[in-house]
Amino acid sequence: MPADPIPAGVGIVHLGLGAFFRAHGAVYVARAMESSGGDWGILGVSLQSPTMRDALAPQGFAYHAVEQGPEGETVRRIDVVRQVLVAREDPEAVLAAMADPGVRIVSLTVTEKGYCHNPATGALNPDHPDIAHDMADTLPRSAPGYIVRALERRRAAGLRPFTVLCCDNLPENGRVVRGVVLDLARRLDPALADWIAEEGRFPSTMVDRIVPATKPEDIARLRAQGIEDNLPVMHEPFSQWVVEDDFVDGARPDLGAVGVQLVGDVTPFEHMKLRMLNGTHSSLAYLGYLAGHETISETVADPVFAVFVQHLWREEIIPALAPPPGVDLASYADELLARYRNPAIRHRTWQIAMDGSQKLPQRILGTLAENAAVGRASPGLMLAVAGWMRYVSGTDEKGQPIEVKDPLADDLRARAAEGVEALLALRAVFPEALAAQIAPGVAAAHARLMQLGARRAAEEISGT
Ligand code: CS2
């Protein structure tokens, strides 16, 4: 049965339509169309859950993006999403949309774990159950599976490939997704893999905007102002998108007209952002949670953690970074602290603590490895790793259970019960050489953490 045609004017299929993309990429695309036109409407795909489709369908897929600054809110209506499909319900419709000749870009925010890769190496994990499924079945489950099968259809139909635009917080994210897509394609059809390698484009991007999960009180607050929206998005004023200008046939919205930085090499921007923002976000999330802080703004309102995070930037993270052209890293750190302090943004430490096994390598371990190589001490980042270890044990400092969300949660809890060494032996997270280098420091930090608690252990490192 032929799938329903996609709505007119769709040029982008977005896999993983969550709050982040609706408050970031979709806003840029909407503004680019306002400014310069083009058929860049977005067809959103949820891989698993019907929640987004069910919330947005009754309102014609339009929604409100609420900018929350320290001085108040600005509400903007975004109507660039034209349809939302749920892949689990109708994989055929998703593949048909991705193979539509009008679609020139497939963008993704499927979170770190959605790439089915080994976080420590970036390579496809062929034992991942969804990848094993996708090798045996033409109707996929994984994001890499959808991309490969859709490209297979386009090649068979004599169409050009789409550009794959990764918008997840991974270093060299375009290279990572290209790697997993080519690996999977090669296992299915080497000629297809050659075609993708030759004709496909996978620009890397650095994405940045703090977007906490929408809460019931946000929906109620808008309603009190006369704005009905089943699922608005909340976001901070700041926004940045740095994109490698490498699209199939140059086809893309006029992103440059709306402040997107189009560059030849995103790598220095990605490293800066992943290590300085996400690295400290994760550190504050684990240690702040353990210290009893609910949000990032509460955590940095605690002088101990405000001093600690500045210590991390100044002494441990910035010295290991090459700044992107024209960027002053000390000023970037000051801006980050101001963003974290924004009291209007209620970004829960628990939300950021999620999926740590997938986040630690690019956020913290890269810096630790570089510091170890030159003999620079990293007591604060060691404490952050120890904080993660305590967090994934599933019990907080008051003996209360923690709801740990992580694809490896069961394994992590079992290893945490055995101790630091057992966690450091997890090769999907810690490469062998790094584990050996950081073992003494992490063990010492963990001992201090267990003895003093997160707050005093942080204070001991940076003073107040
Ligand atoms: C956060 C990010 O949840 C997390 O892990 O660190 O979502 C962070 O808010 C964004 O990357 C900011 O651009």
mmCIF file with all atom_site columns, N, CA and C and ligand atoms in Angstrom, residues 169 207-210 273 278 281 347 352 359 363, ligand 1:
data_model
loop_
_atom_site.group_PDB
_atom_site.id
_atom_site.type_symbol
_atom_site.label_atom_id
_atom_site.label_alt_id
_atom_site.label_comp_id
_atom_site.label_asym_id
_atom_site.label_entity_id
_atom_site.label_seq_id
_atom_site.pdbx_PDB_ins_code
_atom_site.Cartn_x
_atom_site.Cartn_y
_atom_site.Cartn_z
_atom_site.occupancy
_atom_site.B_iso_or_equiv
_atom_site.pdbx_formal_charge
_atom_site.auth_seq_id
_atom_site.auth_comp_id
_atom_site.auth_asym_id
_atom_site.auth_atom_id
_atom_site.pdbx_PDB_model_num
ATOM   1  N N  . ASN A 1 169 ? 25.012 16.201 20.816 1.00 0.00 ? 169 ASN A N  1
ATOM   2  C CA . ASN A 1 169 ? 26.223 16.647 21.510 1.00 0.00 ? 169 ASN A CA 1
ATOM   3  C C  . ASN A 1 169 ? 27.321 15.596 21.485 1.00 0.00 ? 169 ASN A C  1
ATOM   4  N N  . VAL A 1 207 ? 25.843 22.500 18.452 1.00 0.00 ? 207 VAL A N  1
ATOM   5  C CA . VAL A 1 207 ? 24.529 23.063 18.799 1.00 0.00 ? 207 VAL A CA 1
ATOM   6  C C  . VAL A 1 207 ? 24.565 23.531 20.241 1.00 0.00 ? 207 VAL A C  1
ATOM   7  N N  . ASP A 1 208 ? 23.928 24.639 20.512 1.00 0.00 ? 208 ASP A N  1
ATOM   8  C CA . ASP A 1 208 ? 23.911 25.096 21.908 1.00 0.00 ? 208 ASP A CA 1
ATOM   9  C C  . ASP A 1 208 ? 22.688 25.940 22.218 1.00 0.00 ? 208 ASP A C  1
ATOM   10 N N  . ARG A 1 209 ? 21.909 25.482 23.128 1.00 0.00 ? 209 ARG A N  1
ATOM   11 C CA . ARG A 1 209 ? 20.849 26.250 23.785 1.00 0.00 ? 209 ARG A CA 1
ATOM   12 C C  . ARG A 1 209 ? 20.366 25.407 24.962 1.00 0.00 ? 209 ARG A C  1
ATOM   13 N N  . ILE A 1 210 ? 20.211 26.011 26.099 1.00 0.00 ? 210 ILE A N  1
ATOM   14 C CA . ILE A 1 210 ? 19.730 25.262 27.269 1.00 0.00 ? 210 ILE A CA 1
ATOM   15 C C  . ILE A 1 210 ? 18.214 25.201 27.217 1.00 0.00 ? 210 ILE A C  1
ATOM   16 N N  . LYS A 1 273 ? 32.645 23.607 23.335 1.00 0.00 ? 273 LYS A N  1
ATOM   17 C CA . LYS A 1 273 ? 31.302 23.539 23.916 1.00 0.00 ? 273 LYS A CA 1
ATOM   18 C C  . LYS A 1 273 ? 31.095 22.255 24.722 1.00 0.00 ? 273 LYS A C  1
ATOM   19 N N  . ASN A 1 278 ? 29.045 21.277 28.423 1.00 0.00 ? 278 ASN A N  1
ATOM   20 C CA . ASN A 1 278 ? 28.483 19.985 28.827 1.00 0.00 ? 278 ASN A CA 1
ATOM   21 C C  . ASN A 1 278 ? 29.337 19.303 29.908 1.00 0.00 ? 278 ASN A C  1
ATOM   22 N N  . HIS A 1 281 ? 28.370 20.996 33.016 1.00 0.00 ? 281 HIS A N  1
ATOM   23 C CA . HIS A 1 281 ? 26.965 20.659 33.277 1.00 0.00 ? 281 HIS A CA 1
ATOM   24 C C  . HIS A 1 281 ? 26.884 19.291 33.953 1.00 0.00 ? 281 HIS A C  1
ATOM   25 N N  . HIS A 1 347 ? 16.463 23.891 35.106 1.00 0.00 ? 347 HIS A N  1
ATOM   26 C CA . HIS A 1 347 ? 17.037 22.719 34.425 1.00 0.00 ? 347 HIS A CA 1
ATOM   27 C C  . HIS A 1 347 ? 17.488 21.746 35.496 1.00 0.00 ? 347 HIS A C  1
ATOM   28 N N  . ILE A 1 352 ? 20.040 16.260 33.524 1.00 0.00 ? 352 ILE A N  1
ATOM   29 C CA . ILE A 1 352 ? 21.367 16.284 32.902 1.00 0.00 ? 352 ILE A CA 1
ATOM   30 C C  . ILE A 1 352 ? 22.172 15.037 33.277 1.00 0.00 ? 352 ILE A C  1
ATOM   31 N N  . LYS A 1 359 ? 27.760 10.044 27.886 1.00 0.00 ? 359 LYS A N  1
ATOM   32 C CA . LYS A 1 359 ? 28.165 11.453 27.851 1.00 0.00 ? 359 LYS A CA 1
ATOM   33 C C  . LYS A 1 359 ? 29.584 11.690 28.360 1.00 0.00 ? 359 LYS A C  1
ATOM   34 N N  . ARG A 1 363 ? 32.605 14.598 27.216 1.00 0.00 ? 363 ARG A N  1
ATOM   35 C CA . ARG A 1 363 ? 32.447 15.782 28.070 1.00 0.00 ? 363 ARG A CA 1
ATOM   36 C C  . ARG A 1 363 ? 33.608 15.951 29.060 1.00 0.00 ? 363 ARG A C  1
HETATM 37 C C1 . CS2 B 2 .   ? 22.805 19.040 28.958 1.00 0.00 ? 1   CS2 B C1 1
HETATM 38 C C2 . CS2 B 2 .   ? 22.558 19.547 27.544 1.00 0.00 ? 1   CS2 B C2 1
HETATM 39 O O1 . CS2 B 2 .   ? 21.127 17.442 29.347 1.00 0.00 ? 1   CS2 B O1 1
HETATM 40 C C3 . CS2 B 2 .   ? 22.332 17.615 29.154 1.00 0.00 ? 1   CS2 B C3 1
HETATM 41 O O2 . CS2 B 2 .   ? 23.131 16.693 29.152 1.00 0.00 ? 1   CS2 B O2 1
HETATM 42 O O3 . CS2 B 2 .   ? 24.154 19.146 29.263 1.00 0.00 ? 1   CS2 B O3 1
HETATM 43 O O4 . CS2 B 2 .   ? 21.303 19.224 27.094 1.00 0.00 ? 1   CS2 B O4 1
HETATM 44 C C4 . CS2 B 2 .   ? 22.796 21.061 27.432 1.00 0.00 ? 1   CS2 B C4 1
HETATM 45 O O5 . CS2 B 2 .   ? 21.799 21.775 28.110 1.00 0.00 ? 1   CS2 B O5 1
HETATM 46 C C5 . CS2 B 2 .   ? 22.841 21.522 25.991 1.00 0.00 ? 1   CS2 B C5 1
HETATM 47 O O6 . CS2 B 2 .   ? 23.795 20.782 25.304 1.00 0.00 ? 1   CS2 B O6 1
HETATM 48 C C6 . CS2 B 2 .   ? 23.123 23.005 25.904 1.00 0.00 ? 1   CS2 B C6 1
HETATM 49 O O7 . CS2 B 2 .   ? 23.408 23.341 24.586 1.00 0.00 ? 1   CS2 B O7 1
#
